[in-house]
Amino acid sequence: MFKLNTKRNIFLSAFICVLFISLIIVTSIKIRGNLVSQTTSPTTSSKEETTMKEAISIAYTKVKELSPDAKLAKIISTDARVEPSAESGANGTRAVWNVTFTDTKSNAEYNIFVSCGKAEVFEDKNKVVRKAISDSDIKIDSTDAIKIAKEQKELKPGIPNKDFAIGYHFNIYYAPLNGAASDKLIMQVIGISPNGNFAHVNIDASNGNIIDSSEKTYDENGKAIWTPF
């Protein structure tokens, strides 16, 4: 009985950890977007949307000018610069991405802003070094992830002036899952559940399998609850 309870506690702890990370990431979509919008002018030219992998490639070209040893640490789509719509991300592409790189040799972090296919340095500060993501571990792209999320979980897009995040958003990060010995590389698709709630689908970036999916609901006291769907 003790062993069963221990495994159950490990699973619950890992599940809570992933949900907490997801909340931070979703908030980052808005914060990053707002910060960049305040420091840069809106893009008025025709937008050029890119997939997650395309954005990473574009950002790499820029960051190598600053640090040849920089490695990918995080990438997340944002609502900045280009006015998003419910169709944003529907085919796995977004106009704007924030790509973070880490350099373990210099203990530096670089944030590259990819907007309409062009890259620029958003900020360059010394911070706590993040775990680098191996490019070879990313076997799928956001175009694959959106198909999986829509076909298998019927994920819907966020609606302007109604939902927190507009269209579909994407990010990738390492997270502990189900008591595994090592962290899983997750590609996350953010949108609206079939029940009309804010939701996300976590996909194993190495094989395209869905790990879990959760939607945000509230109890009678107004407390947020994340439940599987």
JSON list of C-alpha atoms in Angstrom, two decimals:
[
{"chain": "A", "resi": 1, "resn": "MET", "atom": "CA", "xyz": [0.00, 0.00, 0.00]},
{"chain": "A", "resi": 2, "resn": "PHE", "atom": "CA", "xyz": [2.83, 2.37, 0.84]},
{"chain": "A", "resi": 3, "resn": "LYS", "atom": "CA", "xyz": [4.47, 1.80, -2.53]},
{"chain": "A", "resi": 4, "resn": "LEU", "atom": "CA", "xyz": [1.22, 2.43, -4.37]},
{"chain": "A", "resi": 5, "resn": "ASN", "atom": "CA", "xyz": [0.64, 5.65, -2.48]},
{"chain": "A", "resi": 6, "resn": "THR", "atom": "CA", "xyz": [4.20, 6.74, -3.15]},
{"chain": "A", "resi": 7, "resn": "LYS", "atom": "CA", "xyz": [3.79, 6.23, -6.90]},
{"chain": "A", "resi": 8, "resn": "ARG", "atom": "CA", "xyz": [0.49, 8.05, -6.79]},
{"chain": "A", "resi": 9, "resn": "ASN", "atom": "CA", "xyz": [2.05, 10.98, -4.94]},
{"chain": "A", "resi": 10, "resn": "ILE", "atom": "CA", "xyz": [4.90, 11.15, -7.46]},
{"chain": "A", "resi": 11, "resn": "PHE", "atom": "CA", "xyz": [2.40, 11.21, -10.33]},
{"chain": "A", "resi": 12, "resn": "LEU", "atom": "CA", "xyz": [0.30, 13.93, -8.68]},
{"chain": "A", "resi": 13, "resn": "SER", "atom": "CA", "xyz": [3.39, 16.01, -7.90]},
{"chain": "A", "resi": 14, "resn": "ALA", "atom": "CA", "xyz": [4.61, 15.76, -11.49]},
{"chain": "A", "resi": 15, "resn": "PHE", "atom": "CA", "xyz": [1.14, 16.61, -12.85]},
{"chain": "A", "resi": 16, "resn": "ILE", "atom": "CA", "xyz": [0.90, 19.69, -10.61]},
{"chain": "A", "resi": 17, "resn": "CYS", "atom": "CA", "xyz": [4.40, 20.73, -11.67]},
{"chain": "A", "resi": 18, "resn": "VAL", "atom": "CA", "xyz": [3.48, 20.59, -15.36]},
{"chain": "A", "resi": 19, "resn": "LEU", "atom": "CA", "xyz": [0.31, 22.62, -14.78]},
{"chain": "A", "resi": 20, "resn": "PHE", "atom": "CA", "xyz": [2.29, 25.24, -12.86]},
{"chain": "A", "resi": 21, "resn": "ILE", "atom": "CA", "xyz": [4.83, 25.49, -15.68]},
{"chain": "A", "resi": 22, "resn": "SER", "atom": "CA", "xyz": [1.98, 25.81, -18.17]},
{"chain": "A", "resi": 23, "resn": "LEU", "atom": "CA", "xyz": [0.47, 28.72, -16.22]},
{"chain": "A", "resi": 24, "resn": "ILE", "atom": "CA", "xyz": [3.83, 30.51, -16.21]},
{"chain": "A", "resi": 25, "resn": "ILE", "atom": "CA", "xyz": [4.23, 29.95, -19.95]},
{"chain": "A", "resi": 26, "resn": "VAL", "atom": "CA", "xyz": [0.76, 31.22, -20.79]},
{"chain": "A", "resi": 27, "resn": "THR", "atom": "CA", "xyz": [1.33, 34.34, -18.70]},
{"chain": "A", "resi": 28, "resn": "SER", "atom": "CA", "xyz": [4.62, 34.78, -20.56]},
{"chain": "A", "resi": 29, "resn": "ILE", "atom": "CA", "xyz": [2.76, 34.95, -23.87]},
{"chain": "A", "resi": 30, "resn": "LYS", "atom": "CA", "xyz": [1.02, 38.10, -22.71]},
{"chain": "A", "resi": 31, "resn": "ILE", "atom": "CA", "xyz": [3.93, 39.62, -20.76]},
{"chain": "A", "resi": 32, "resn": "ARG", "atom": "CA", "xyz": [6.43, 39.14, -23.57]},
{"chain": "A", "resi": 33, "resn": "GLY", "atom": "CA", "xyz": [3.94, 40.49, -26.07]},
{"chain": "A", "resi": 34, "resn": "ASN", "atom": "CA", "xyz": [3.17, 43.56, -23.97]},
{"chain": "A", "resi": 35, "resn": "LEU", "atom": "CA", "xyz": [6.84, 44.31, -23.27]},
{"chain": "A", "resi": 36, "resn": "VAL", "atom": "CA", "xyz": [7.83, 44.10, -26.92]},
{"chain": "A", "resi": 37, "resn": "SER", "atom": "CA", "xyz": [4.81, 46.13, -28.02]},
{"chain": "A", "resi": 38, "resn": "GLN", "atom": "CA", "xyz": [5.89, 48.91, -25.65]},
{"chain": "A", "resi": 39, "resn": "THR", "atom": "CA", "xyz": [9.46, 48.99, -26.96]},
{"chain": "A", "resi": 40, "resn": "THR", "atom": "CA", "xyz": [8.88, 48.48, -30.68]},
{"chain": "A", "resi": 41, "resn": "SER", "atom": "CA", "xyz": [6.52, 49.83, -33.28]},
{"chain": "A", "resi": 42, "resn": "PRO", "atom": "CA", "xyz": [3.83, 47.59, -34.79]},
{"chain": "A", "resi": 43, "resn": "THR", "atom": "CA", "xyz": [4.63, 45.77, -38.00]},
{"chain": "A", "resi": 44, "resn": "THR", "atom": "CA", "xyz": [2.64, 47.23, -40.87]},
{"chain": "A", "resi": 45, "resn": "SER", "atom": "CA", "xyz": [4.01, 45.18, -43.77]},
{"chain": "A", "resi": 46, "resn": "SER", "atom": "CA", "xyz": [2.35, 41.99, -44.91]},
{"chain": "A", "resi": 47, "resn": "LYS", "atom": "CA", "xyz": [3.06, 39.41, -42.24]},
{"chain": "A", "resi": 48, "resn": "GLU", "atom": "CA", "xyz": [5.19, 36.40, -42.91]},
{"chain": "A", "resi": 49, "resn": "GLU", "atom": "CA", "xyz": [4.28, 33.55, -40.60]},
{"chain": "A", "resi": 50, "resn": "THR", "atom": "CA", "xyz": [6.73, 30.81, -39.70]},
{"chain": "A", "resi": 51, "resn": "THR", "atom": "CA", "xyz": [6.59, 27.42, -38.04]},
{"chain": "A", "resi": 52, "resn": "MET", "atom": "CA", "xyz": [8.34, 26.83, -34.73]},
{"chain": "A", "resi": 53, "resn": "LYS", "atom": "CA", "xyz": [11.32, 25.15, -36.38]},
{"chain": "A", "resi": 54, "resn": "GLU", "atom": "CA", "xyz": [11.61, 27.91, -38.98]},
{"chain": "A", "resi": 55, "resn": "ALA", "atom": "CA", "xyz": [11.61, 30.53, -36.23]},
{"chain": "A", "resi": 56, "resn": "ILE", "atom": "CA", "xyz": [14.32, 28.62, -34.37]},
{"chain": "A", "resi": 57, "resn": "SER", "atom": "CA", "xyz": [16.48, 28.53, -37.50]},
{"chain": "A", "resi": 58, "resn": "ILE", "atom": "CA", "xyz": [16.01, 32.28, -38.09]},
{"chain": "A", "resi": 59, "resn": "ALA", "atom": "CA", "xyz": [16.83, 33.06, -34.46]},
{"chain": "A", "resi": 60, "resn": "TYR", "atom": "CA", "xyz": [19.94, 30.86, -34.54]},
{"chain": "A", "resi": 61, "resn": "THR", "atom": "CA", "xyz": [21.36, 32.90, -37.41]},
{"chain": "A", "resi": 62, "resn": "LYS", "atom": "CA", "xyz": [21.02, 36.04, -35.28]},
{"chain": "A", "resi": 63, "resn": "VAL", "atom": "CA", "xyz": [22.24, 34.67, -31.95]},
{"chain": "A", "resi": 64, "resn": "LYS", "atom": "CA", "xyz": [25.38, 33.18, -33.54]},
{"chain": "A", "resi": 65, "resn": "GLU", "atom": "CA", "xyz": [26.48, 36.77, -34.16]},
{"chain": "A", "resi": 66, "resn": "LEU", "atom": "CA", "xyz": [26.46, 37.27, -30.39]},
{"chain": "A", "resi": 67, "resn": "SER", "atom": "CA", "xyz": [27.58, 33.87, -29.15]},
{"chain": "A", "resi": 68, "resn": "PRO", "atom": "CA", "xyz": [28.75, 30.92, -31.26]},
{"chain": "A", "resi": 69, "resn": "ASP", "atom": "CA", "xyz": [28.16, 28.64, -28.26]},
{"chain": "A", "resi": 70, "resn": "ALA", "atom": "CA", "xyz": [24.51, 29.61, -27.71]},
{"chain": "A", "resi": 71, "resn": "LYS", "atom": "CA", "xyz": [22.02, 26.75, -27.49]},
{"chain": "A", "resi": 72, "resn": "LEU", "atom": "CA", "xyz": [18.22, 26.79, -27.71]},
{"chain": "A", "resi": 73, "resn": "ALA", "atom": "CA", "xyz": [16.53, 26.96, -24.29]},
{"chain": "A", "resi": 74, "resn": "LYS", "atom": "CA", "xyz": [12.93, 27.97, -25.00]},
{"chain": "A", "resi": 75, "resn": "ILE", "atom": "CA", "xyz": [10.60, 29.22, -27.73]},
{"chain": "A", "resi": 76, "resn": "ILE", "atom": "CA", "xyz": [7.08, 30.56, -27.38]},
{"chain": "A", "resi": 77, "resn": "SER", "atom": "CA", "xyz": [4.69, 32.32, -29.76]},
{"chain": "A", "resi": 78, "resn": "THR", "atom": "CA", "xyz": [3.25, 35.68, -28.71]},
{"chain": "A", "resi": 79, "resn": "ASP", "atom": "CA", "xyz": [0.44, 38.09, -29.60]},
{"chain": "A", "resi": 80, "resn": "ALA", "atom": "CA", "xyz": [2.82, 41.04, -30.10]},
{"chain": "A", "resi": 81, "resn": "ARG", "atom": "CA", "xyz": [3.22, 43.36, -33.11]},
{"chain": "A", "resi": 82, "resn": "VAL", "atom": "CA", "xyz": [0.90, 41.67, -35.59]},
{"chain": "A", "resi": 83, "resn": "GLU", "atom": "CA", "xyz": [-2.77, 41.83, -34.65]},
{"chain": "A", "resi": 84, "resn": "PRO", "atom": "CA", "xyz": [-3.75, 38.19, -34.03]},
{"chain": "A", "resi": 85, "resn": "SER", "atom": "CA", "xyz": [-7.02, 36.59, -35.07]},
{"chain": "A", "resi": 86, "resn": "ALA", "atom": "CA", "xyz": [-8.83, 33.34, -34.36]},
{"chain": "A", "resi": 87, "resn": "GLU", "atom": "CA", "xyz": [-7.04, 31.94, -37.43]},
{"chain": "A", "resi": 88, "resn": "SER", "atom": "CA", "xyz": [-3.58, 32.66, -35.99]},
{"chain": "A", "resi": 89, "resn": "GLY", "atom": "CA", "xyz": [-1.75, 29.38, -35.53]},
{"chain": "A", "resi": 90, "resn": "ALA", "atom": "CA", "xyz": [-4.50, 27.33, -37.20]},
{"chain": "A", "resi": 91, "resn": "ASN", "atom": "CA", "xyz": [-1.98, 25.82, -39.63]},
{"chain": "A", "resi": 92, "resn": "GLY", "atom": "CA", "xyz": [0.87, 25.67, -37.12]},
{"chain": "A", "resi": 93, "resn": "THR", "atom": "CA", "xyz": [2.46, 29.00, -38.06]},
{"chain": "A", "resi": 94, "resn": "ARG", "atom": "CA", "xyz": [2.61, 32.29, -36.15]},
{"chain": "A", "resi": 95, "resn": "ALA", "atom": "CA", "xyz": [3.88, 35.71, -37.16]},
{"chain": "A", "resi": 96, "resn": "VAL", "atom": "CA", "xyz": [5.73, 36.36, -33.90]},
{"chain": "A", "resi": 97, "resn": "TRP", "atom": "CA", "xyz": [7.96, 34.18, -31.70]},
{"chain": "A", "resi": 98, "resn": "ASN", "atom": "CA", "xyz": [10.22, 34.81, -28.72]},
{"chain": "A", "resi": 99, "resn": "VAL", "atom": "CA", "xyz": [13.24, 32.50, -28.79]},
{"chain": "A", "resi": 100, "resn": "THR", "atom": "CA", "xyz": [15.54, 32.13, -25.77]},
{"chain": "A", "resi": 101, "resn": "PHE", "atom": "CA", "xyz": [19.10, 30.82, -25.98]},
{"chain": "A", "resi": 102, "resn": "THR", "atom": "CA", "xyz": [21.56, 29.93, -23.25]},
{"chain": "A", "resi": 103, "resn": "ASP", "atom": "CA", "xyz": [25.35, 29.96, -23.24]},
{"chain": "A", "resi": 104, "resn": "THR", "atom": "CA", "xyz": [26.75, 27.81, -20.44]},
{"chain": "A", "resi": 105, "resn": "LYS", "atom": "CA", "xyz": [30.30, 29.01, -21.07]},
{"chain": "A", "resi": 106, "resn": "SER", "atom": "CA", "xyz": [29.55, 32.69, -20.48]},
{"chain": "A", "resi": 107, "resn": "ASN", "atom": "CA", "xyz": [26.50, 32.15, -18.24]},
{"chain": "A", "resi": 108, "resn": "ALA", "atom": "CA", "xyz": [24.50, 34.40, -20.54]},
{"chain": "A", "resi": 109, "resn": "GLU", "atom": "CA", "xyz": [20.95, 34.27, -21.85]},
{"chain": "A", "resi": 110, "resn": "TYR", "atom": "CA", "xyz": [19.88, 35.75, -25.17]},
{"chain": "A", "resi": 111, "resn": "ASN", "atom": "CA", "xyz": [16.33, 36.53, -26.24]},
{"chain": "A", "resi": 112, "resn": "ILE", "atom": "CA", "xyz": [15.75, 36.78, -29.97]},
{"chain": "A", "resi": 113, "resn": "PHE", "atom": "CA", "xyz": [12.49, 38.21, -31.24]},
{"chain": "A", "resi": 114, "resn": "VAL", "atom": "CA", "xyz": [11.38, 36.71, -34.57]},
{"chain": "A", "resi": 115, "resn": "SER", "atom": "CA", "xyz": [8.74, 38.89, -36.19]},
{"chain": "A", "resi": 116, "resn": "CYS", "atom": "CA", "xyz": [7.44, 38.28, -39.71]},
{"chain": "A", "resi": 117, "resn": "GLY", "atom": "CA", "xyz": [10.44, 36.16, -40.58]},
{"chain": "A", "resi": 118, "resn": "LYS", "atom": "CA", "xyz": [13.05, 38.66, -39.30]},
{"chain": "A", "resi": 119, "resn": "ALA", "atom": "CA", "xyz": [15.12, 38.40, -36.11]},
{"chain": "A", "resi": 120, "resn": "GLU", "atom": "CA", "xyz": [16.35, 41.02, -33.66]},
{"chain": "A", "resi": 121, "resn": "VAL", "atom": "CA", "xyz": [17.81, 40.96, -30.16]},
{"chain": "A", "resi": 122, "resn": "PHE", "atom": "CA", "xyz": [15.11, 41.81, -27.63]},
{"chain": "A", "resi": 123, "resn": "GLU", "atom": "CA", "xyz": [17.26, 41.68, -24.50]},
{"chain": "A", "resi": 124, "resn": "ASP", "atom": "CA", "xyz": [20.65, 40.35, -23.49]},
{"chain": "A", "resi": 125, "resn": "LYS", "atom": "CA", "xyz": [21.18, 39.78, -19.78]},
{"chain": "A", "resi": 126, "resn": "ASN", "atom": "CA", "xyz": [23.13, 37.48, -17.51]},
{"chain": "A", "resi": 127, "resn": "LYS", "atom": "CA", "xyz": [20.61, 35.16, -15.88]},
{"chain": "A", "resi": 128, "resn": "VAL", "atom": "CA", "xyz": [20.32, 31.69, -14.43]},
{"chain": "A", "resi": 129, "resn": "VAL", "atom": "CA", "xyz": [21.34, 29.35, -17.21]},
{"chain": "A", "resi": 130, "resn": "ARG", "atom": "CA", "xyz": [18.48, 27.25, -18.54]},
{"chain": "A", "resi": 131, "resn": "LYS", "atom": "CA", "xyz": [18.74, 23.66, -19.68]},
{"chain": "A", "resi": 132, "resn": "ALA", "atom": "CA", "xyz": [19.64, 23.62, -23.35]},
{"chain": "A", "resi": 133, "resn": "ILE", "atom": "CA", "xyz": [17.34, 21.86, -25.80]},
{"chain": "A", "resi": 134, "resn": "SER", "atom": "CA", "xyz": [18.99, 19.52, -28.26]},
{"chain": "A", "resi": 135, "resn": "ASP", "atom": "CA", "xyz": [17.78, 20.31, -31.76]},
{"chain": "A", "resi": 136, "resn": "SER", "atom": "CA", "xyz": [17.91, 16.62, -32.63]},
{"chain": "A", "resi": 137, "resn": "ASP", "atom": "CA", "xyz": [15.31, 15.89, -29.93]},
{"chain": "A", "resi": 138, "resn": "ILE", "atom": "CA", "xyz": [12.68, 17.98, -31.72]},
{"chain": "A", "resi": 139, "resn": "LYS", "atom": "CA", "xyz": [11.22, 15.45, -34.13]},
{"chain": "A", "resi": 140, "resn": "ILE", "atom": "CA", "xyz": [7.97, 17.30, -34.87]},
{"chain": "A", "resi": 141, "resn": "ASP", "atom": "CA", "xyz": [7.11, 20.88, -35.83]},
{"chain": "A", "resi": 142, "resn": "SER", "atom": "CA", "xyz": [4.23, 23.12, -34.79]},
{"chain": "A", "resi": 143, "resn": "THR", "atom": "CA", "xyz": [2.47, 22.15, -38.03]},
{"chain": "A", "resi": 144, "resn": "ASP", "atom": "CA", "xyz": [2.38, 18.57, -36.77]},
{"chain": "A", "resi": 145, "resn": "ALA", "atom": "CA", "xyz": [1.43, 19.56, -33.23]},
{"chain": "A", "resi": 146, "resn": "ILE", "atom": "CA", "xyz": [-1.61, 21.58, -34.29]},
{"chain": "A", "resi": 147, "resn": "LYS", "atom": "CA", "xyz": [-2.96, 18.69, -36.37]},
{"chain": "A", "resi": 148, "resn": "ILE", "atom": "CA", "xyz": [-2.56, 16.33, -33.42]},
{"chain": "A", "resi": 149, "resn": "ALA", "atom": "CA", "xyz": [-4.24, 18.75, -30.99]},
{"chain": "A", "resi": 150, "resn": "LYS", "atom": "CA", "xyz": [-7.17, 19.47, -33.31]},
{"chain": "A", "resi": 151, "resn": "GLU", "atom": "CA", "xyz": [-7.76, 15.96, -34.58]},
{"chain": "A", "resi": 152, "resn": "GLN", "atom": "CA", "xyz": [-7.26, 14.04, -31.34]},
{"chain": "A", "resi": 153, "resn": "LYS", "atom": "CA", "xyz": [-8.43, 16.58, -28.75]},
{"chain": "A", "resi": 154, "resn": "GLU", "atom": "CA", "xyz": [-10.63, 18.91, -30.83]},
{"chain": "A", "resi": 155, "resn": "LEU", "atom": "CA", "xyz": [-8.73, 21.93, -29.52]},
{"chain": "A", "resi": 156, "resn": "LYS", "atom": "CA", "xyz": [-10.29, 25.23, -30.63]},
{"chain": "A", "resi": 157, "resn": "PRO", "atom": "CA", "xyz": [-8.66, 28.66, -31.15]},
{"chain": "A", "resi": 158, "resn": "GLY", "atom": "CA", "xyz": [-8.85, 31.57, -28.73]},
{"chain": "A", "resi": 159, "resn": "ILE", "atom": "CA", "xyz": [-11.25, 34.31, -29.86]},
{"chain": "A", "resi": 160, "resn": "PRO", "atom": "CA", "xyz": [-10.23, 38.02, -29.86]},
{"chain": "A", "resi": 161, "resn": "ASN", "atom": "CA", "xyz": [-11.80, 40.15, -27.11]},
{"chain": "A", "resi": 162, "resn": "LYS", "atom": "CA", "xyz": [-13.01, 36.98, -25.41]},
{"chain": "A", "resi": 163, "resn": "ASP", "atom": "CA", "xyz": [-10.13, 34.66, -24.61]},
{"chain": "A", "resi": 164, "resn": "PHE", "atom": "CA", "xyz": [-6.78, 35.25, -22.90]},
{"chain": "A", "resi": 165, "resn": "ALA", "atom": "CA", "xyz": [-4.61, 33.97, -25.75]},
{"chain": "A", "resi": 166, "resn": "ILE", "atom": "CA", "xyz": [-5.72, 34.54, -29.35]},
{"chain": "A", "resi": 167, "resn": "GLY", "atom": "CA", "xyz": [-5.74, 31.76, -31.94]},
{"chain": "A", "resi": 168, "resn": "TYR", "atom": "CA", "xyz": [-3.44, 28.85, -31.16]},
{"chain": "A", "resi": 169, "resn": "HIS", "atom": "CA", "xyz": [-0.14, 29.28, -29.35]},
{"chain": "A", "resi": 170, "resn": "PHE", "atom": "CA", "xyz": [2.90, 27.02, -29.19]},
{"chain": "A", "resi": 171, "resn": "ASN", "atom": "CA", "xyz": [5.90, 26.53, -26.93]},
{"chain": "A", "resi": 172, "resn": "ILE", "atom": "CA", "xyz": [8.46, 23.88, -26.10]},
{"chain": "A", "resi": 173, "resn": "TYR", "atom": "CA", "xyz": [10.15, 23.04, -22.81]},
{"chain": "A", "resi": 174, "resn": "TYR", "atom": "CA", "xyz": [11.47, 20.26, -20.59]},
{"chain": "A", "resi": 175, "resn": "ALA", "atom": "CA", "xyz": [9.27, 19.04, -17.73]},
{"chain": "A", "resi": 176, "resn": "PRO", "atom": "CA", "xyz": [9.21, 16.09, -15.30]},
{"chain": "A", "resi": 177, "resn": "LEU", "atom": "CA", "xyz": [6.36, 13.71, -16.02]},
{"chain": "A", "resi": 178, "resn": "ASN", "atom": "CA", "xyz": [4.94, 10.64, -14.30]},
{"chain": "A", "resi": 179, "resn": "GLY", "atom": "CA", "xyz": [7.96, 10.18, -12.09]},
{"chain": "A", "resi": 180, "resn": "ALA", "atom": "CA", "xyz": [10.26, 9.62, -15.09]},
{"chain": "A", "resi": 181, "resn": "ALA", "atom": "CA", "xyz": [14.00, 9.50, -14.45]},
{"chain": "A", "resi": 182, "resn": "SER", "atom": "CA", "xyz": [14.62, 12.33, -16.92]},
{"chain": "A", "resi": 183, "resn": "ASP", "atom": "CA", "xyz": [12.60, 15.31, -18.10]},
{"chain": "A", "resi": 184, "resn": "LYS", "atom": "CA", "xyz": [10.40, 15.06, -21.18]},
{"chain": "A", "resi": 185, "resn": "LEU", "atom": "CA", "xyz": [10.70, 17.54, -24.02]},
{"chain": "A", "resi": 186, "resn": "ILE", "atom": "CA", "xyz": [7.17, 18.82, -24.48]},
{"chain": "A", "resi": 187, "resn": "MET", "atom": "CA", "xyz": [5.69, 20.73, -27.39]},
{"chain": "A", "resi": 188, "resn": "GLN", "atom": "CA", "xyz": [2.59, 22.42, -26.06]},
{"chain": "A", "resi": 189, "resn": "VAL", "atom": "CA", "xyz": [-0.39, 23.70, -28.03]},
{"chain": "A", "resi": 190, "resn": "ILE", "atom": "CA", "xyz": [-2.55, 26.27, -26.25]},
{"chain": "A", "resi": 191, "resn": "GLY", "atom": "CA", "xyz": [-6.17, 27.00, -27.17]},
{"chain": "A", "resi": 192, "resn": "ILE", "atom": "CA", "xyz": [-9.74, 26.34, -26.07]},
{"chain": "A", "resi": 193, "resn": "SER", "atom": "CA", "xyz": [-11.15, 22.94, -25.10]},
{"chain": "A", "resi": 194, "resn": "PRO", "atom": "CA", "xyz": [-14.32, 21.50, -26.71]},
{"chain": "A", "resi": 195, "resn": "ASN", "atom": "CA", "xyz": [-16.05, 22.59, -23.49]},
{"chain": "A", "resi": 196, "resn": "GLY", "atom": "CA", "xyz": [-15.13, 26.23, -24.12]},
{"chain": "A", "resi": 197, "resn": "ASN", "atom": "CA", "xyz": [-12.41, 26.46, -21.48]},
{"chain": "A", "resi": 198, "resn": "PHE", "atom": "CA", "xyz": [-8.84, 27.69, -21.69]},
{"chain": "A", "resi": 199, "resn": "ALA", "atom": "CA", "xyz": [-6.73, 24.58, -22.34]},
{"chain": "A", "resi": 200, "resn": "HIS", "atom": "CA", "xyz": [-3.48, 23.07, -23.49]},
{"chain": "A", "resi": 201, "resn": "VAL", "atom": "CA", "xyz": [-2.34, 19.82, -25.08]},
{"chain": "A", "resi": 202, "resn": "ASN", "atom": "CA", "xyz": [1.11, 18.49, -24.18]},
{"chain": "A", "resi": 203, "resn": "ILE", "atom": "CA", "xyz": [2.80, 16.47, -26.92]},
{"chain": "A", "resi": 204, "resn": "ASP", "atom": "CA", "xyz": [6.02, 14.46, -26.74]},
{"chain": "A", "resi": 205, "resn": "ALA", "atom": "CA", "xyz": [8.33, 16.37, -29.08]},
{"chain": "A", "resi": 206, "resn": "SER", "atom": "CA", "xyz": [10.31, 13.22, -29.84]},
{"chain": "A", "resi": 207, "resn": "ASN", "atom": "CA", "xyz": [7.46, 11.14, -31.28]},
{"chain": "A", "resi": 208, "resn": "GLY", "atom": "CA", "xyz": [4.25, 13.19, -31.55]},
{"chain": "A", "resi": 209, "resn": "ASN", "atom": "CA", "xyz": [2.36, 11.23, -28.90]},
{"chain": "A", "resi": 210, "resn": "ILE", "atom": "CA", "xyz": [-0.01, 13.14, -26.64]},
{"chain": "A", "resi": 211, "resn": "ILE", "atom": "CA", "xyz": [1.19, 13.07, -23.04]},
{"chain": "A", "resi": 212, "resn": "ASP", "atom": "CA", "xyz": [-1.80, 14.81, -21.49]},
{"chain": "A", "resi": 213, "resn": "SER", "atom": "CA", "xyz": [-4.36, 17.59, -22.02]},
{"chain": "A", "resi": 214, "resn": "SER", "atom": "CA", "xyz": [-5.97, 19.85, -19.43]},
{"chain": "A", "resi": 215, "resn": "GLU", "atom": "CA", "xyz": [-8.59, 22.58, -19.30]},
{"chain": "A", "resi": 216, "resn": "LYS", "atom": "CA", "xyz": [-9.03, 25.36, -16.77]},
{"chain": "A", "resi": 217, "resn": "THR", "atom": "CA", "xyz": [-12.27, 25.39, -14.78]},
{"chain": "A", "resi": 218, "resn": "TYR", "atom": "CA", "xyz": [-13.31, 26.93, -11.46]},
{"chain": "A", "resi": 219, "resn": "ASP", "atom": "CA", "xyz": [-14.83, 25.52, -8.29]},
{"chain": "A", "resi": 220, "resn": "GLU", "atom": "CA", "xyz": [-17.74, 27.07, -6.38]},
{"chain": "A", "resi": 221, "resn": "ASN", "atom": "CA", "xyz": [-15.32, 29.41, -4.60]},
{"chain": "A", "resi": 222, "resn": "GLY", "atom": "CA", "xyz": [-13.85, 30.70, -7.84]},
{"chain": "A", "resi": 223, "resn": "LYS", "atom": "CA", "xyz": [-10.59, 28.77, -7.44]},
{"chain": "A", "resi": 224, "resn": "ALA", "atom": "CA", "xyz": [-8.98, 27.64, -10.68]},
{"chain": "A", "resi": 225, "resn": "ILE", "atom": "CA", "xyz": [-8.84, 23.90, -11.28]},
{"chain": "A", "resi": 226, "resn": "TRP", "atom": "CA", "xyz": [-7.00, 22.14, -14.10]},
{"chain": "A", "resi": 227, "resn": "THR", "atom": "CA", "xyz": [-8.75, 18.96, -15.19]},
{"chain": "A", "resi": 228, "resn": "PRO", "atom": "CA", "xyz": [-8.01, 16.46, -17.98]},
{"chain": "A", "resi": 229, "resn": "PHE", "atom": "CA", "xyz": [-10.18, 16.51, -21.12]}
]
